[in-house]
Coordinates of C-alpha atoms and ligand atoms in Angstrom, one line a residue:
X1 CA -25.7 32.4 -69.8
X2 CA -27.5 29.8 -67.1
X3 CA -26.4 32.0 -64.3
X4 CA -28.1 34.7 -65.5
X5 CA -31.7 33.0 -66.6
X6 CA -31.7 31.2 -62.9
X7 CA -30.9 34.3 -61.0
X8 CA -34.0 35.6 -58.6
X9 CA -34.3 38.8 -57.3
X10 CA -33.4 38.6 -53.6
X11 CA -36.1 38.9 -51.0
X12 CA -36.8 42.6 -49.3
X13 CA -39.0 43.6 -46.5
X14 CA -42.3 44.2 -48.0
X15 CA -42.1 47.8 -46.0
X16 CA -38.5 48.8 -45.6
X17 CA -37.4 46.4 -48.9
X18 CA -33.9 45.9 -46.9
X19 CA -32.1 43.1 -48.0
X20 CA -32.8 39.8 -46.1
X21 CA -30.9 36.7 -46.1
X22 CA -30.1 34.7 -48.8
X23 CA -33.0 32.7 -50.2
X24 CA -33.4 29.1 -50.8
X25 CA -34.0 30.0 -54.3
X26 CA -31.3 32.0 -54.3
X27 CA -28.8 29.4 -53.0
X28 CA -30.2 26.9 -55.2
X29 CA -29.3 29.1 -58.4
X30 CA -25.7 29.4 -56.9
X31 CA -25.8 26.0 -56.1
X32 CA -26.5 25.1 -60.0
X33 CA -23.7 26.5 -61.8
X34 CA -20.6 24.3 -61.8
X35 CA -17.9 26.1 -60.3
X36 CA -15.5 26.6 -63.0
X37 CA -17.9 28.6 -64.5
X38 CA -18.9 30.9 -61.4
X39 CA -18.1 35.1 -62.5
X40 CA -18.3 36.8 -59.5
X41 CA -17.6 39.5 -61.6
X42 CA -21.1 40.3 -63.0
X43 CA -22.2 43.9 -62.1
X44 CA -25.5 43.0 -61.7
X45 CA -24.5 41.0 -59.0
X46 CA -23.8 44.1 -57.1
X47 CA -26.8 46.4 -58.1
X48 CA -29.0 43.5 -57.3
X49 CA -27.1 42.5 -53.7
X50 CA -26.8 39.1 -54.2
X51 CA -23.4 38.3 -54.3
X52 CA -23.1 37.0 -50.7
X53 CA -23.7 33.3 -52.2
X54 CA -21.8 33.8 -54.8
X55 CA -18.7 34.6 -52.9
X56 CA -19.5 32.2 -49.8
X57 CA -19.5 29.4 -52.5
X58 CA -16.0 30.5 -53.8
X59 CA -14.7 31.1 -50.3
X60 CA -15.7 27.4 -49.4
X61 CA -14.8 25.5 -52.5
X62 CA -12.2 27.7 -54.5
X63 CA -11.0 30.3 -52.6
X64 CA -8.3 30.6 -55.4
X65 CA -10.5 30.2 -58.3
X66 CA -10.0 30.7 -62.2
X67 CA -12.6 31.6 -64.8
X68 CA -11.4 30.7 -67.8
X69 CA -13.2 33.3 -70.1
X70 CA -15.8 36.4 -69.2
X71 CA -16.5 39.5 -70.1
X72 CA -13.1 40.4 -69.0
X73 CA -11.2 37.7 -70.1
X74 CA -9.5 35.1 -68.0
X75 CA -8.7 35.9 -64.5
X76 CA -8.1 34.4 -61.2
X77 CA -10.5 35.3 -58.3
X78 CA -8.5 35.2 -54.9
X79 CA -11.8 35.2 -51.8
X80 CA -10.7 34.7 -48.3
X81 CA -9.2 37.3 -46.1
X82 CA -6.0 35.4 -45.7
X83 CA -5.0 34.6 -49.3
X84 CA -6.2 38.2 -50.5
X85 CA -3.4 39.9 -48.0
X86 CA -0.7 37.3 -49.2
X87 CA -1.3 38.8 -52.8
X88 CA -1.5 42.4 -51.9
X89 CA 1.5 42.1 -49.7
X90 CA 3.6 40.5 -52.7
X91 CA 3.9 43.3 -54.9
X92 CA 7.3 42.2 -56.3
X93 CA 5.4 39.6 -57.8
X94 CA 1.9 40.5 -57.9
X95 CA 2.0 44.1 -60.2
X96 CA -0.6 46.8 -60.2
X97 CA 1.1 48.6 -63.1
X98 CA 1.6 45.1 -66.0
X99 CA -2.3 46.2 -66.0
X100 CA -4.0 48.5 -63.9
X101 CA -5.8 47.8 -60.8
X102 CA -9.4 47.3 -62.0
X103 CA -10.7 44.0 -63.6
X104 CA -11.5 46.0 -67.1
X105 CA -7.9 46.0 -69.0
X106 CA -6.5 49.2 -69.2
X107 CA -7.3 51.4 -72.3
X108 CA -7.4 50.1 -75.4
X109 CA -8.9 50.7 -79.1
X110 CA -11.5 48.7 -78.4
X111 CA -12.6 49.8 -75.0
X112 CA -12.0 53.6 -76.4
X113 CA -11.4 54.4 -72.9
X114 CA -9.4 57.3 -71.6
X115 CA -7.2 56.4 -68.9
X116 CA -4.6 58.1 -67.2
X117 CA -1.5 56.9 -65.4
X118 CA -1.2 57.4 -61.8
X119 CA 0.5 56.4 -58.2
X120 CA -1.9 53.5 -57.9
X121 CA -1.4 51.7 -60.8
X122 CA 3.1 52.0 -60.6
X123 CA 5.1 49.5 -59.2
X124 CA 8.1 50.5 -57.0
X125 CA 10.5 52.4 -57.4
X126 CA 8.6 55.0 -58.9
X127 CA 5.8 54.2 -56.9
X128 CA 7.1 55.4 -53.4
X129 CA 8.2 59.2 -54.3
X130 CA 5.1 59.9 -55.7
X131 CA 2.8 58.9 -53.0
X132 CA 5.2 61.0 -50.3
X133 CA 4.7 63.6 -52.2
X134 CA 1.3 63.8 -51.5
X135 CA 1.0 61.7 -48.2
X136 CA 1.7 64.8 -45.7
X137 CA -1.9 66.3 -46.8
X138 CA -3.4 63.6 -44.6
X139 CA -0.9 63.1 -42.1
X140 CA -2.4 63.0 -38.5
X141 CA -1.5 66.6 -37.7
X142 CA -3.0 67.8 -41.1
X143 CA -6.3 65.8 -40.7
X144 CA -6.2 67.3 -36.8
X145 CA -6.5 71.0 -38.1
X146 CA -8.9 70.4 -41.0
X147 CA -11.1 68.7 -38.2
X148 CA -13.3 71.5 -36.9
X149 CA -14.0 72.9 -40.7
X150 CA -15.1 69.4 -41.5
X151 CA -17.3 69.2 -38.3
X152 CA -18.9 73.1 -39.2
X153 CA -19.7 71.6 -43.0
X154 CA -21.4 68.6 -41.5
X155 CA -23.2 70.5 -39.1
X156 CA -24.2 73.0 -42.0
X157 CA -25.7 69.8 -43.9
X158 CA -27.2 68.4 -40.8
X159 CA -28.7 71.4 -39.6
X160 CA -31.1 72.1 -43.1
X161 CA -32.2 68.9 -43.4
X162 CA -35.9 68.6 -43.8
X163 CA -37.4 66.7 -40.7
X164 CA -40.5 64.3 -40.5
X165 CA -40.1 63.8 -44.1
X166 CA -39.1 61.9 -46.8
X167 CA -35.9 62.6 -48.6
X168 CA -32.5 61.0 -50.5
X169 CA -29.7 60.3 -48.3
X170 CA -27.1 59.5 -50.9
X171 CA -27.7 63.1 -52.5
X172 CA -28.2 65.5 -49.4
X173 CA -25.9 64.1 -47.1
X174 CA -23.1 61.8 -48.9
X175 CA -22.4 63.0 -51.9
X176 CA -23.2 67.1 -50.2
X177 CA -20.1 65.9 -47.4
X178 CA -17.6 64.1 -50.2
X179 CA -17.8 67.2 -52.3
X180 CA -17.2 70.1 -49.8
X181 CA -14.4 67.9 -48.4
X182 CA -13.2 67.4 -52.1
X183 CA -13.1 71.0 -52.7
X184 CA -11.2 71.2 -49.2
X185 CA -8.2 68.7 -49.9
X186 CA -7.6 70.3 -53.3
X187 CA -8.7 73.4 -52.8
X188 CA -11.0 74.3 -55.2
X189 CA -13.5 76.4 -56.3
X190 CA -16.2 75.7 -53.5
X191 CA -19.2 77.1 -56.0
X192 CA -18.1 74.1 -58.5
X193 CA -17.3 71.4 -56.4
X194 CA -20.0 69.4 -57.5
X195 CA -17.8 69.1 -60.7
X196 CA -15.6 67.0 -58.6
X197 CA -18.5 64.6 -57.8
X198 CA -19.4 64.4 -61.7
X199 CA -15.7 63.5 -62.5
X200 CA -15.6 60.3 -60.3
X201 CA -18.8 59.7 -61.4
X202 CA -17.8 58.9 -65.2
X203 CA -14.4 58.1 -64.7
X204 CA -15.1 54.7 -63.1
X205 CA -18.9 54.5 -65.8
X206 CA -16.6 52.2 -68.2
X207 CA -18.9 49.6 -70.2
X208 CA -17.3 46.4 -68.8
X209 CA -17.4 47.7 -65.2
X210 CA -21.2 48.7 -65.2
X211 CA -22.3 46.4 -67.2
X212 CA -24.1 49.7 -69.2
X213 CA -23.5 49.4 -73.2
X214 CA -24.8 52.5 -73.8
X215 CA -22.3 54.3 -72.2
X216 CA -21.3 57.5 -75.1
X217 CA -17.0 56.9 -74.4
X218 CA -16.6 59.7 -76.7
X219 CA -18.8 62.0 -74.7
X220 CA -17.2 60.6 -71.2
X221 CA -13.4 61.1 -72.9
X222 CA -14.3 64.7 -73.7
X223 CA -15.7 65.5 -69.6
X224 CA -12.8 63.9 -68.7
X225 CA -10.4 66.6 -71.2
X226 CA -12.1 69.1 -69.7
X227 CA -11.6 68.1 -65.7
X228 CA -7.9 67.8 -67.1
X229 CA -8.0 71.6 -68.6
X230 CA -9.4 72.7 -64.8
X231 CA -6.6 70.9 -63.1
X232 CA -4.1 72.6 -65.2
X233 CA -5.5 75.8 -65.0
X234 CA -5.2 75.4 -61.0
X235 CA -1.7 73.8 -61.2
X236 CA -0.2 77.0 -62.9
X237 CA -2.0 79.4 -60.2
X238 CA -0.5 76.8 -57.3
X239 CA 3.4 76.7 -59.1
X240 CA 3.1 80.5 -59.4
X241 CA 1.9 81.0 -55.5
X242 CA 3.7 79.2 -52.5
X243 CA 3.2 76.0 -51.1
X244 CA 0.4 75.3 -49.4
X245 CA -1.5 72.2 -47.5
X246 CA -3.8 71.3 -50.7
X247 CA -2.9 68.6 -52.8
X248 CA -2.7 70.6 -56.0
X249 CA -0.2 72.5 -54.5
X250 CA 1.8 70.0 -52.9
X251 CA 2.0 68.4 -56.3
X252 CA 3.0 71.3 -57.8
X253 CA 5.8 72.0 -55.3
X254 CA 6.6 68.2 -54.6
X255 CA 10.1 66.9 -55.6
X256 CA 9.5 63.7 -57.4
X257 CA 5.7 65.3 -59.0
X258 CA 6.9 68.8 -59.9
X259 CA 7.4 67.9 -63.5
X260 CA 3.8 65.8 -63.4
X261 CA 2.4 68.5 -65.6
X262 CA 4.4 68.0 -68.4
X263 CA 2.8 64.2 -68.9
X264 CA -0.6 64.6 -69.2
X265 CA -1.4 60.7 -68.9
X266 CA 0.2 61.1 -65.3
X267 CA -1.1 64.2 -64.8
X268 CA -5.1 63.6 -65.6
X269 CA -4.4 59.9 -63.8
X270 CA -3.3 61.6 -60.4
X271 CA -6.0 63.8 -60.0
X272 CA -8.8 61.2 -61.0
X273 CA -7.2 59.1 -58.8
X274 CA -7.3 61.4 -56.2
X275 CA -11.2 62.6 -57.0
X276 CA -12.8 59.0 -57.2
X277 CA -10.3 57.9 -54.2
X278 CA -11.9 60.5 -52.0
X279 CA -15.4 60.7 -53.6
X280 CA -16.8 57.1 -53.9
X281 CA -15.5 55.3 -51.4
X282 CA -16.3 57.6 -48.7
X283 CA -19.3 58.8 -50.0
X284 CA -21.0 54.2 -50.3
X285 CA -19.4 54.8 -46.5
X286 CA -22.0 57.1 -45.4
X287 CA -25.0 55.7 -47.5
X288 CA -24.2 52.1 -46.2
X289 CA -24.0 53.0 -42.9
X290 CA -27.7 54.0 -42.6
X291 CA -28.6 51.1 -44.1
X292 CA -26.5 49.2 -41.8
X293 CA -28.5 50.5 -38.5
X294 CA -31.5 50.1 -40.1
X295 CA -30.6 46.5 -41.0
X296 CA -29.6 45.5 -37.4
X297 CA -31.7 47.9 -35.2
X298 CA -30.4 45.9 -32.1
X299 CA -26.8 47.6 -33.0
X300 CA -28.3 50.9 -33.5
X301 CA -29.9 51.0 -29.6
X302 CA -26.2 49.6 -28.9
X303 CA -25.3 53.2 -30.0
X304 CA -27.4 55.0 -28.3
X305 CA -27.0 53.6 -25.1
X306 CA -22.9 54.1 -25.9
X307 CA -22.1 56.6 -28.3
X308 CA -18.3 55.8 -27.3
X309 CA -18.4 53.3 -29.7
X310 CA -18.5 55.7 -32.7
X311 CA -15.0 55.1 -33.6
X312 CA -15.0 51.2 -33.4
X313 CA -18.9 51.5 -35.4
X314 CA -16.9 53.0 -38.3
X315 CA -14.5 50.4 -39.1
X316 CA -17.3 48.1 -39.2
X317 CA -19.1 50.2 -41.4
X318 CA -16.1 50.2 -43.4
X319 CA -16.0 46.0 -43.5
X320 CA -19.5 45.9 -44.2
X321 CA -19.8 48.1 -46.6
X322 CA -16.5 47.7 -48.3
X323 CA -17.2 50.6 -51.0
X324 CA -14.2 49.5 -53.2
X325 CA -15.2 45.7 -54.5
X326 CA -11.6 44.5 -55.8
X327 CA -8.3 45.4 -56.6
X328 CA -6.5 43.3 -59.5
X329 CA -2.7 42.5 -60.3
X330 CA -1.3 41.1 -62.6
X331 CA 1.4 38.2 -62.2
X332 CA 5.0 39.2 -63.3
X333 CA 5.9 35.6 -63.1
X334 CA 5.0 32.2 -62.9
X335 CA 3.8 31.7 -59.0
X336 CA 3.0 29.0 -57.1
X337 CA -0.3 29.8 -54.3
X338 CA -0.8 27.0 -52.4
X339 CA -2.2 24.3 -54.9
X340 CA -2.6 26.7 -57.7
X341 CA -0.3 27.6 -60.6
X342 CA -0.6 31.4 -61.5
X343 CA 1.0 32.1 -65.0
X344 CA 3.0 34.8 -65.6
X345 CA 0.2 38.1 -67.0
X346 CA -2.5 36.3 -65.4
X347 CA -5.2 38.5 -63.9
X348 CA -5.2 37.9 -60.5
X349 CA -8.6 39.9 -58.7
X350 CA -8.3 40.1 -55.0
X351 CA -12.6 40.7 -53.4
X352 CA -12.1 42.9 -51.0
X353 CA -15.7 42.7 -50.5
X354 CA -15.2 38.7 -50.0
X355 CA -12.5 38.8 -47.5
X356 CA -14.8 40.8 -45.3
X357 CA -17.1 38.8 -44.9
X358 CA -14.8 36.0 -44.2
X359 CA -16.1 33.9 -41.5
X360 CA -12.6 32.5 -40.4
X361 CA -11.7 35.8 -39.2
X362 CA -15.0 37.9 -39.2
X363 CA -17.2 35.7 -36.8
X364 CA -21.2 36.4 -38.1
X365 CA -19.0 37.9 -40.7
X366 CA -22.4 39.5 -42.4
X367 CA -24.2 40.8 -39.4
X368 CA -22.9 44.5 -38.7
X369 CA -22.0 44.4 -35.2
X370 CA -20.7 47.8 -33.7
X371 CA -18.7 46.2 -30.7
X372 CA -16.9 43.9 -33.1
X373 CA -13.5 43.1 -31.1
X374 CA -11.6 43.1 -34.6
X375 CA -13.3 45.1 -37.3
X376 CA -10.0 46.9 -37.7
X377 CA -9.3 43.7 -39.1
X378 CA -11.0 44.6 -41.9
X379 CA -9.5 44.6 -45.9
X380 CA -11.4 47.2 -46.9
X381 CA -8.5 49.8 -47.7
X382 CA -6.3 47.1 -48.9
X383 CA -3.0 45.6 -47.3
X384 CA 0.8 46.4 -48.4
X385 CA 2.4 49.7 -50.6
X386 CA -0.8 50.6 -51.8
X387 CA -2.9 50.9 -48.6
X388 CA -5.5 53.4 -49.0
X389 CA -3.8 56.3 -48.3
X390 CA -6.8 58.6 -47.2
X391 CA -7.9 55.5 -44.4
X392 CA -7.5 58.0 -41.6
X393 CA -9.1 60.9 -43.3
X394 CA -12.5 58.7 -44.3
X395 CA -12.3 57.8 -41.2
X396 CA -12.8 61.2 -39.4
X397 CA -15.0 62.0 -41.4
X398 CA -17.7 59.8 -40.7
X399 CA -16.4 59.6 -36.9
X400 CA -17.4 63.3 -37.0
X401 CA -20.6 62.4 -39.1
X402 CA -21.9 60.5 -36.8
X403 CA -21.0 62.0 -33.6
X404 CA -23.4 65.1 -34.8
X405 CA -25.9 62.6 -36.1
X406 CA -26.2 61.0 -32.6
X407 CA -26.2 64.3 -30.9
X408 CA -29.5 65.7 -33.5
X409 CA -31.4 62.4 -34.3
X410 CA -32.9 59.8 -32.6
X411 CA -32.9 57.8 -35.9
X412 CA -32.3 58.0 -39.4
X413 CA -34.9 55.5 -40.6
X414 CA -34.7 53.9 -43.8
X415 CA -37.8 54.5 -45.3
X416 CA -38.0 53.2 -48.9
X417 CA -36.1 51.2 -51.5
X418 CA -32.7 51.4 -51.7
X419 CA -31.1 51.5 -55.2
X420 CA -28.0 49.9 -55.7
X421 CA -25.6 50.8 -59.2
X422 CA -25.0 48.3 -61.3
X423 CA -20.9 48.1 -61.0
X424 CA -18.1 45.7 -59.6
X425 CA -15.9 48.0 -58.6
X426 CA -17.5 50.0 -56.9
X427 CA -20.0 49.3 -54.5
X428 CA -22.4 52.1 -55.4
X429 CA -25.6 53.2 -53.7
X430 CA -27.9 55.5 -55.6
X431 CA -30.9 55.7 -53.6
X432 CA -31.5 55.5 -49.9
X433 CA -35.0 56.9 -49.3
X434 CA -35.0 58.5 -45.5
X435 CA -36.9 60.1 -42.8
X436 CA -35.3 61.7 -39.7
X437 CA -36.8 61.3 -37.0
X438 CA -35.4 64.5 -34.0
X439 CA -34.9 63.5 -30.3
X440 CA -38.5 63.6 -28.1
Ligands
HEM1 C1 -13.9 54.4 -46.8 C2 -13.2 55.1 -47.6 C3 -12.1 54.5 -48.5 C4 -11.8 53.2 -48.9 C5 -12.7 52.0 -48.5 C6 -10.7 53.2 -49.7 C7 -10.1 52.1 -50.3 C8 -8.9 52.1 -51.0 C9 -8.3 50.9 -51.5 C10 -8.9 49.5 -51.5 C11 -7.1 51.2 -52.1 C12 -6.1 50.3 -52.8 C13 -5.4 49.5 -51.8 C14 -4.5 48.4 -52.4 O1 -4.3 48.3 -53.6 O2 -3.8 47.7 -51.6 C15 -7.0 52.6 -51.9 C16 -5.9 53.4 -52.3 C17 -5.9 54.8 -52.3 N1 -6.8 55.6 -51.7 FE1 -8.5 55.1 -50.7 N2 -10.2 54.5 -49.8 C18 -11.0 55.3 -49.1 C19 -10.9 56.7 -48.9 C20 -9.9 57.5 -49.5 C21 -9.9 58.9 -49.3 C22 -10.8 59.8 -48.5 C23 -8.8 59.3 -50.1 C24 -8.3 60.7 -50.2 C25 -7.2 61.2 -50.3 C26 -8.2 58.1 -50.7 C27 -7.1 58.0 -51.5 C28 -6.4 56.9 -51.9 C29 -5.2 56.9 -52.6 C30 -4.4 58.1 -53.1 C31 -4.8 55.5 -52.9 C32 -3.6 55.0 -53.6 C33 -2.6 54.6 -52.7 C34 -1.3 54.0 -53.3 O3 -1.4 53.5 -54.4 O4 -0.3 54.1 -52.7 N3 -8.9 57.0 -50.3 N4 -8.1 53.1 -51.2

């Protein structure tokens, strides 16, 4: 494919290797592919960074844009902030059950994929119930009392961290805080909760979303059988006990979910969802936002001088980073946006990750700026029924992250190569090589 053969690397800092701006050779590559043949879909694309051109191109000359044929068949890529929260709004029309809400079609023989049913991917009516059954487990009062034992497991983390001295961010401080919180919100067995990190971990490793052929389904389908076995196993101690603030429980006890157990599609979808909802995105969250200081060190003295802005520095960690790439609908019904004709079943993929770095709304829209007047603005947890539902609990936690950062470290300097997954859903960070560096 020519846009793979002209692709170059993108430029890093010969010391830190962050990612610079896009490259003349870069652009030019972009440049050469006509634009009905652009895929902005290409996982590569994402392990790689380079898909800033990529998207500006499509933001500037299709920001409603069809590919006729990929990898993933035919589907329509929707770029700019505006247009993206016209489709997610329009769920009447725009469906994220006809098929799923990831650009890889729902299971199938061919993919051999295991795939469960769950609140994301329904429509209304059944859609509703089943999110406010489990809803109250983040409400604001909930998230208020679960506050101080997220702030003693940070500190815990924080506090045995090796100073002066190399070490992975991503795996002693992201994914260590997703999985004790994890554990928390379902409660579950603390000693195992790095089972919880494992099980997001393959359930969004499909083939056609990592670009990774060698992907054993049959190896992935049977993990996944055996998180389901676990879930049951803690379903019929929760049923049998009363109701309590985890979500198991309310599941178990919930009106409209009670039942859940007896259709296992449902039943494994829910809790995946609920895993890789509350795993990957907030775990990309706290890599990025390390890279994100380091990247703009102006910003980083901005926080230091005002450590006020915390809460304001997280929403814009949140747009920058944007750890969920796209959601995708499909059309029930012919639909007319703006000059564009979408067919009833067409794909339509909504880049979250492009509508943040919209300039119209977002100005400087690529530069990470902490005091940014509207990074609430931001699409990163989607628009409409099917707004992230944990927003406010990703939230606190990094708020609480990085108050007891600031109050420890002077700076948490990048200080190798940062490793990037290869993966167009998710925007996955493997690798972000750091030393800490205390207050003088
Ligand atoms: C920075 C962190 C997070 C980001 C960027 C994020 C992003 C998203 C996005 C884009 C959606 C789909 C929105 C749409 O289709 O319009 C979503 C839905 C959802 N998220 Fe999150 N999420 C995050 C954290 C969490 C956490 C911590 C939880 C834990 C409970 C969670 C649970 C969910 C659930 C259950 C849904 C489905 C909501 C529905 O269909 O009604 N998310 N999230």
């Amino acid at each position: 494919m020519v846009t793979f053969f002209l692709y170059k690397p993108p430029r890093f800092d010969k010391d830190k290797e962050i990612r610079m701006s896009t490259s003349a050779t870069e652009q030019a590559a972009v440049d050469a592919v006509p634009l009905e043949d652009i895929d902005v879909s290409r996982p590569e694309l994402f392990q790689n960074d380079s898909w800033r051109p990529w998207f500006e191109r499509l933001r500037n000359e299709a920001p409603i844009h069809y590919l006729a044929d990929s990898v993933n068949g035919p589907f329509w890529s929707i770029s700019n902030h505006q247009l993206i929260k016209e489709i997610d709004t329009n769920h009447e029309v725009f469906s994220s059950e006809a098929g799923g809400v990831a650009i890889v079609d729902l299971a199938s023989a061919s993919t051999g994929e295991l795939q469960g049913e769950s609140f994301i991917q329904l429509d209304q009516p059944r859609h509703g119930p089943q999110r406010q059954a489990v809803a109250p487990s983040v409400a604001p009062q909930n998230l208020a009392e679960m506050e101080p034992l997220i702030r003693e497991r940070v500190i815990d983390i924080l506090d045995k961290l090796p100073i002066g001295e190399p070490f992975n961010w991503v795996q002693e401080v992201s994914i260590e805080l997703t999985s004790r919180m994890l554990a928390t919100l379902f409660d579950f067995p603390y000693e195992d909760r790095h089972k919880l990190v494992h099980w997001s971990d393959i359930t969004t490793a499909v083939p056609q979303v990592t670009g990774d052929n060698s992907i054993d389904m049959n190896e992935r389908n049977e993990e996944l059988m055996k998180a389901a076995g676990t879930f049951y196993q803690l379903w019929q101690e929760r049923v049998d006990a009363p109701p309590k603030f985890d979500l198991i429980s309310m599941l178990a006890h919930g009106e409209a979910t009670r039942n859940m157990n007896e259709n296992p599609g449902l039943f494994l979808g829910t809790m995946l969802l609920l895993i890789v909802g509350g795993n990957d995105t907030t775990r990309n969250s706290i890599s990025g936002s390390v890279i994100a200081l380091n990247e703009h060190p102006d910003e980083y003295q901005k926080l230091r001088d005002n450590p006020k802005l915390i809460p304001n520095m997280i929403s814009e960690f949140i747009r920058w980073q944007t750890p969920v790439i796209h959601m995708r609908r499909t059309a029930l019904q012919d639909y007319q946006l703006r000059d564009k004709l979408i067919k009833k079943g067409d794909k339509v993929i909504m880049w979250y990750l492009s509508g943040n770095r919209d300039e119209s709304v977002f100005e400087n829209a690529d530069q990470f700026i902490i005091d940014r007047a509207n990074a609430r603005a931001h699409v990163a947890f989607g628009f409409g029924i099917h707004r992230c539902m944990g927003n406010r609990l990703a939230e606190m936690q990094l708020r609480i992250l990085w108050e007891e950062i600031q109050s420890r470290f002077y700076k948490v300097e990048l200080a190798g190569k940062v490793e990037r997954l290869s993966n167009n859903f998710i925007r996955g960070i493997k690798d972000v090589p750091v030393i800490l560096h205390p207050y003088k």
